[in-house]
Each structure stands twice: as C-alpha cells, then as structure tokens.
Amino acid sequence: MSRQLLVTGGAGFIGSNFVHHWCQNYPHDRVVVLDALTYAGNIANLAGLEKQENFRFVQGNICDRSLVDKLLQTENIDTIAHFAAESHVDRSILGPGAFVETNVVGTYTLLEAFRQHWQANSQPTNYRFLHVSTDEVYGSLNPDDPPFSETTPYAPNSPYSASKAGSDHLVRAYYHTYGLPTIITNCSNNYGPYQFPEKLIPLMCINTLMGKELPVYGDGKNVRDWLYVGDHCSALDVVIHRGIPGETYNIGGNNEVENINLVQMLCQLMDELAPNLPVRPAANLITFVKDRLGHDRRYAIDATKIKTQLGWIPSVTVTEGLRLTVAWYLTHENWWKPLLSEEYQAYYNKVYA
C-alpha cells in the first residue's frame, strides 16, 4: 500500500536526507515537504526532486493550523514524519523563545490537526505520526554510566533539550489519550551531507578550508555517539513500516567519540583529502574555548530495542562516515559558501568570542 507523507522540516539537514531516501526507495509514494525555510532550511537540499510527479514542496510554518489542515485534507496525508525543529543548543541558550514556539507549540499544532484528520477519516490503522527527537532529552551521562535506553528518565539540561522533551511528552499523551498512532524516535548526534555549518563536523571542515581556528569547547573530553544520517534514515524507514504505535525507539550509531578525538580525525582527513589547505597540518588550528553553558558531558544510545524488535542496526562506522562527509563538503563548496552570511558570522562571533 502506497503512503502519502507530509515531511515537516524536509528542507533541513536530517529531513532532506530522509526525503531523498524515501523518494529513491518508494517512488510511488506521495511526498509533501512543509518547511518554513528559516536559516537552517535550504531549498537547495532538495535539488533534483522538484520535477518528480509525486513530490511537492510547500513553504510554511508548522504553527499555521489552517495551512496544516489544508495539506492534510487536500493531499490525503496518512503519515507525518515530523523533523521540523529548532535544534542547536548554542542558539537555544541565546534565544530560547523560538525553541518553545517551534518545538512545543508547533508539535502541538501538528498533533491536533492530525488527530482531527485521523478521526474524520474513521481512525485508519495505517496512519502514523512519527516524531523525530533527540537523545539530549535524557540529560548527561557520567563516564561509567550505561547508555540511554527507552526507559531512562528525562532530565534535559538546555532550553533546546527541554523543548524537545516537552514535544515528546505531547506526542506520548496523544497516543495514550486519543489512541493517535504516534511513534517517537530519539537519536544520537547525526552527521553527513547538508548539515548547516554551525554544527561541529561541518564547522570544522569549513573552518579548516578557510584557515580559521577550530574552536573546541572546554577540555574537548565531551563524548557523543555519532550516527551517520543515512543510517538514521534507514532506521526511520523501518520504524514507519514496522514500528508499533505508542512505542519509543532509540537510534544510535555505536560510535562513542570524545570531541577532541573527533576533531583530530577530521584534521587528518582534511590533510589527506584537501590538497590546498591554508594551514597544514590542520590540527595546528585547534583552539580550546570557554565551555558551553550547561554542557552535557556524555551521550550514548542503547539501540537494543530497535535491533531486537525491528531488526535495524547501523551500517556505517564513524571512520567511514567521516570520510564520506569530508569528501561531500570538499566537493560542495557551492552549497555551503552562500550560508556564511553576515548573520551567521555575527552569531559565530557571539558564540566563540
């Protein structure tokens, strides 16, 4: 049975990778992307899809209830893949209001619209509301703590993670209160093509190419579990087709790396793959800066549940994924260079001054 998907935030980093994955693997499904095209949304991320018969892009805000209602009805949507979110911790520290508006109010708007749409169509069992969330809702781990599981209590430590935790709770409540077929996924740190330059990996790649300092927070010993975005998309594919409504699935890459080690790996790849670096070796650009406020020390995902219940495991190691990612940024200067706007430079200077 074909699906009619509404993908919110589908011009963003993870969302656009998911849209490419879905259109390639399910060409007979209808895919409608709704994206407000804020600073991290980029229509260029969807290049090549605009001429496909079953693809449609709509610029708009998930908080616009009338627009959401219209799309659900006119496109006969049966599946929402909800990626739209304000997602950068540093920006949430500087301005938390936008995170509450998009992540909490926006998710509520989608849930309420989808609930009424689902009920008006006699509550079909094949409908799905996939809510893509983060491992940051669980808080921070000590070095010897076991990884986050689906039963780990929520303990968000930043305005970003708190707003995502709030949206998770709303999604869970709509399943338990109304029976709406929702599913939540909590993923570890993603990386890969189309990631906005403010995030760690593209930031290091681009700054190296420009001969700029590579800012590393604190002592660089913060640990993250890195998940290649292609693996994340394959996991979400499995969850939509085989996941059980009302359930939560943690998605991780099994790649725990200290930030400083990750940056050093990137420097080695840049030295190898980029022939005309302004500074070589690239590691000479590493600079330690004042630590982020409330910086979580370690994230790690226990992905046993999705492995045992749905049969998904990651296929890309961090070594393989970083090489693919560095190669992509080296060959897509025309994609990232226009993003280094005056607004971005002002934000960058404010964060790393």
XYZ file of C-alpha atoms in Angstrom, residues 106-279:
174
model
C 4.435 23.584 16.547
C 4.305 19.925 17.568
C 1.012 20.505 19.378
C -0.433 22.144 16.260
C 0.541 19.161 14.102
C -0.787 16.647 16.616
C -4.141 18.356 16.971
C -4.565 18.755 13.205
C -3.564 15.137 12.542
C -5.878 13.876 15.314
C -8.892 15.571 13.773
C -7.885 14.443 10.277
C -7.455 10.851 11.506
C -10.803 10.883 13.337
C -12.611 12.423 10.359
C -11.381 9.511 8.243
C -12.676 6.891 10.743
C -9.316 6.359 12.502
C -7.484 4.203 9.919
C -4.997 1.762 11.418
C -2.318 2.515 8.818
C -1.946 6.198 9.777
C 1.311 7.154 11.509
C 2.723 10.235 13.251
C 6.499 9.817 13.502
C 8.115 12.268 15.907
C 11.874 12.551 15.402
C 13.521 13.559 18.671
C 16.925 13.536 20.338
C 18.930 11.698 22.989
C 19.529 15.045 24.700
C 16.146 14.763 26.459
C 17.769 12.185 28.746
C 20.379 14.613 30.084
C 24.028 13.792 30.630
C 25.909 10.566 31.404
C 28.952 10.008 33.577
C 31.848 8.060 32.019
C 30.805 4.732 33.554
C 27.021 5.104 33.242
C 25.155 2.696 30.946
C 23.876 4.234 27.685
C 20.439 5.796 27.437
C 17.611 3.314 26.944
C 13.937 3.934 26.222
C 13.240 3.739 29.982
C 15.867 6.312 31.014
C 14.139 9.156 32.913
C 14.043 12.510 31.139
C 16.461 15.126 32.513
C 17.000 17.834 29.866
C 19.680 20.411 30.636
C 19.321 23.074 27.897
C 16.374 25.075 26.553
C 16.689 23.034 23.340
C 16.512 19.634 25.026
C 13.765 20.828 27.373
C 11.645 21.939 24.431
C 12.180 18.577 22.703
C 11.275 16.770 25.924
C 8.058 18.783 26.060
C 7.191 17.806 22.497
C 7.940 14.135 23.272
C 5.517 14.253 26.188
C 2.796 15.745 23.995
C 3.258 13.026 21.361
C 3.083 10.312 24.019
C -0.019 11.891 25.547
C -1.855 11.964 22.204
C -1.348 8.227 21.879
C -2.474 7.399 25.400
C -5.369 9.883 25.460
C -6.763 9.648 21.928
C -5.209 6.476 20.544
C -3.494 8.520 17.824
C -0.923 6.194 16.201
C 2.224 8.068 17.198
C 5.799 6.783 17.403
C 8.778 8.587 18.961
C 12.407 8.089 17.984
C 15.320 9.502 19.980
C 18.556 9.611 18.024
C 22.181 10.378 18.799
C 24.251 13.085 17.078
C 23.766 12.983 13.301
C 26.326 13.977 10.683
C 26.583 13.839 6.902
C 25.601 15.880 3.809
C 23.503 19.070 4.016
C 24.302 19.838 7.688
C 24.290 23.556 8.478
C 27.795 24.993 9.110
C 27.140 25.846 12.767
C 27.266 22.167 13.787
C 30.553 20.635 14.908
C 31.590 18.499 11.926
C 30.769 20.914 9.071
C 32.151 23.767 11.169
C 35.497 22.002 11.488
C 35.587 21.128 7.772
C 34.736 24.640 6.590
C 36.997 26.446 9.059
C 39.893 24.198 8.009
C 39.320 25.059 4.359
C 39.309 28.764 5.264
C 42.331 28.575 7.558
C 40.275 29.659 10.569
C 40.626 28.444 14.160
C 38.872 25.189 15.097
C 37.075 26.038 18.365
C 36.719 23.145 20.818
C 34.665 23.674 23.970
C 36.314 23.201 27.377
C 38.812 20.349 27.545
C 37.358 18.579 24.497
C 36.562 15.477 26.516
C 32.796 15.614 25.998
C 31.623 12.351 24.436
C 28.979 11.905 21.740
C 27.597 8.853 19.937
C 27.809 9.677 16.225
C 25.150 8.412 13.803
C 25.592 8.780 10.044
C 22.463 10.431 8.659
C 21.967 7.710 6.019
C 21.772 5.114 8.784
C 19.284 7.293 10.642
C 17.060 7.489 7.554
C 17.090 3.716 7.113
C 16.091 3.334 10.769
C 13.177 5.754 10.367
C 12.097 3.827 7.272
C 11.926 0.655 9.361
C 10.074 2.430 12.175
C 7.389 3.802 9.841
C 6.797 0.403 8.231
C 7.196 -1.903 11.238
C 7.175 0.225 14.368
C 4.373 -0.192 16.899
C 2.192 2.853 17.690
C 2.754 4.188 21.179
C 6.344 2.936 21.285
C 9.639 4.804 21.520
C 12.782 3.625 19.713
C 16.307 4.845 20.435
C 18.533 5.111 17.343
C 22.304 5.207 17.823
C 25.443 4.711 15.788
C 27.501 2.691 18.307
C 30.266 5.264 17.779
C 31.194 6.999 21.042
C 33.994 9.519 20.458
C 35.448 12.372 22.527
C 35.033 15.713 20.773
C 38.780 16.376 20.649
C 39.414 12.965 19.091
C 36.706 13.587 16.514
C 38.246 16.942 15.572
C 41.663 15.329 15.240
C 40.190 12.645 12.974
C 38.671 15.372 10.812
C 42.004 17.208 10.652
C 43.751 14.057 9.443
C 41.108 13.535 6.754
C 41.376 17.146 5.630
C 45.173 16.828 5.418
C 44.701 13.726 3.266
C 41.811 14.788 1.024
C 42.184 18.571 0.635
C 45.237 19.460 -1.468
C 45.465 23.242 -0.914
C 44.829 23.890 2.782
C 45.877 27.359 4.027
C 47.311 25.749 7.195
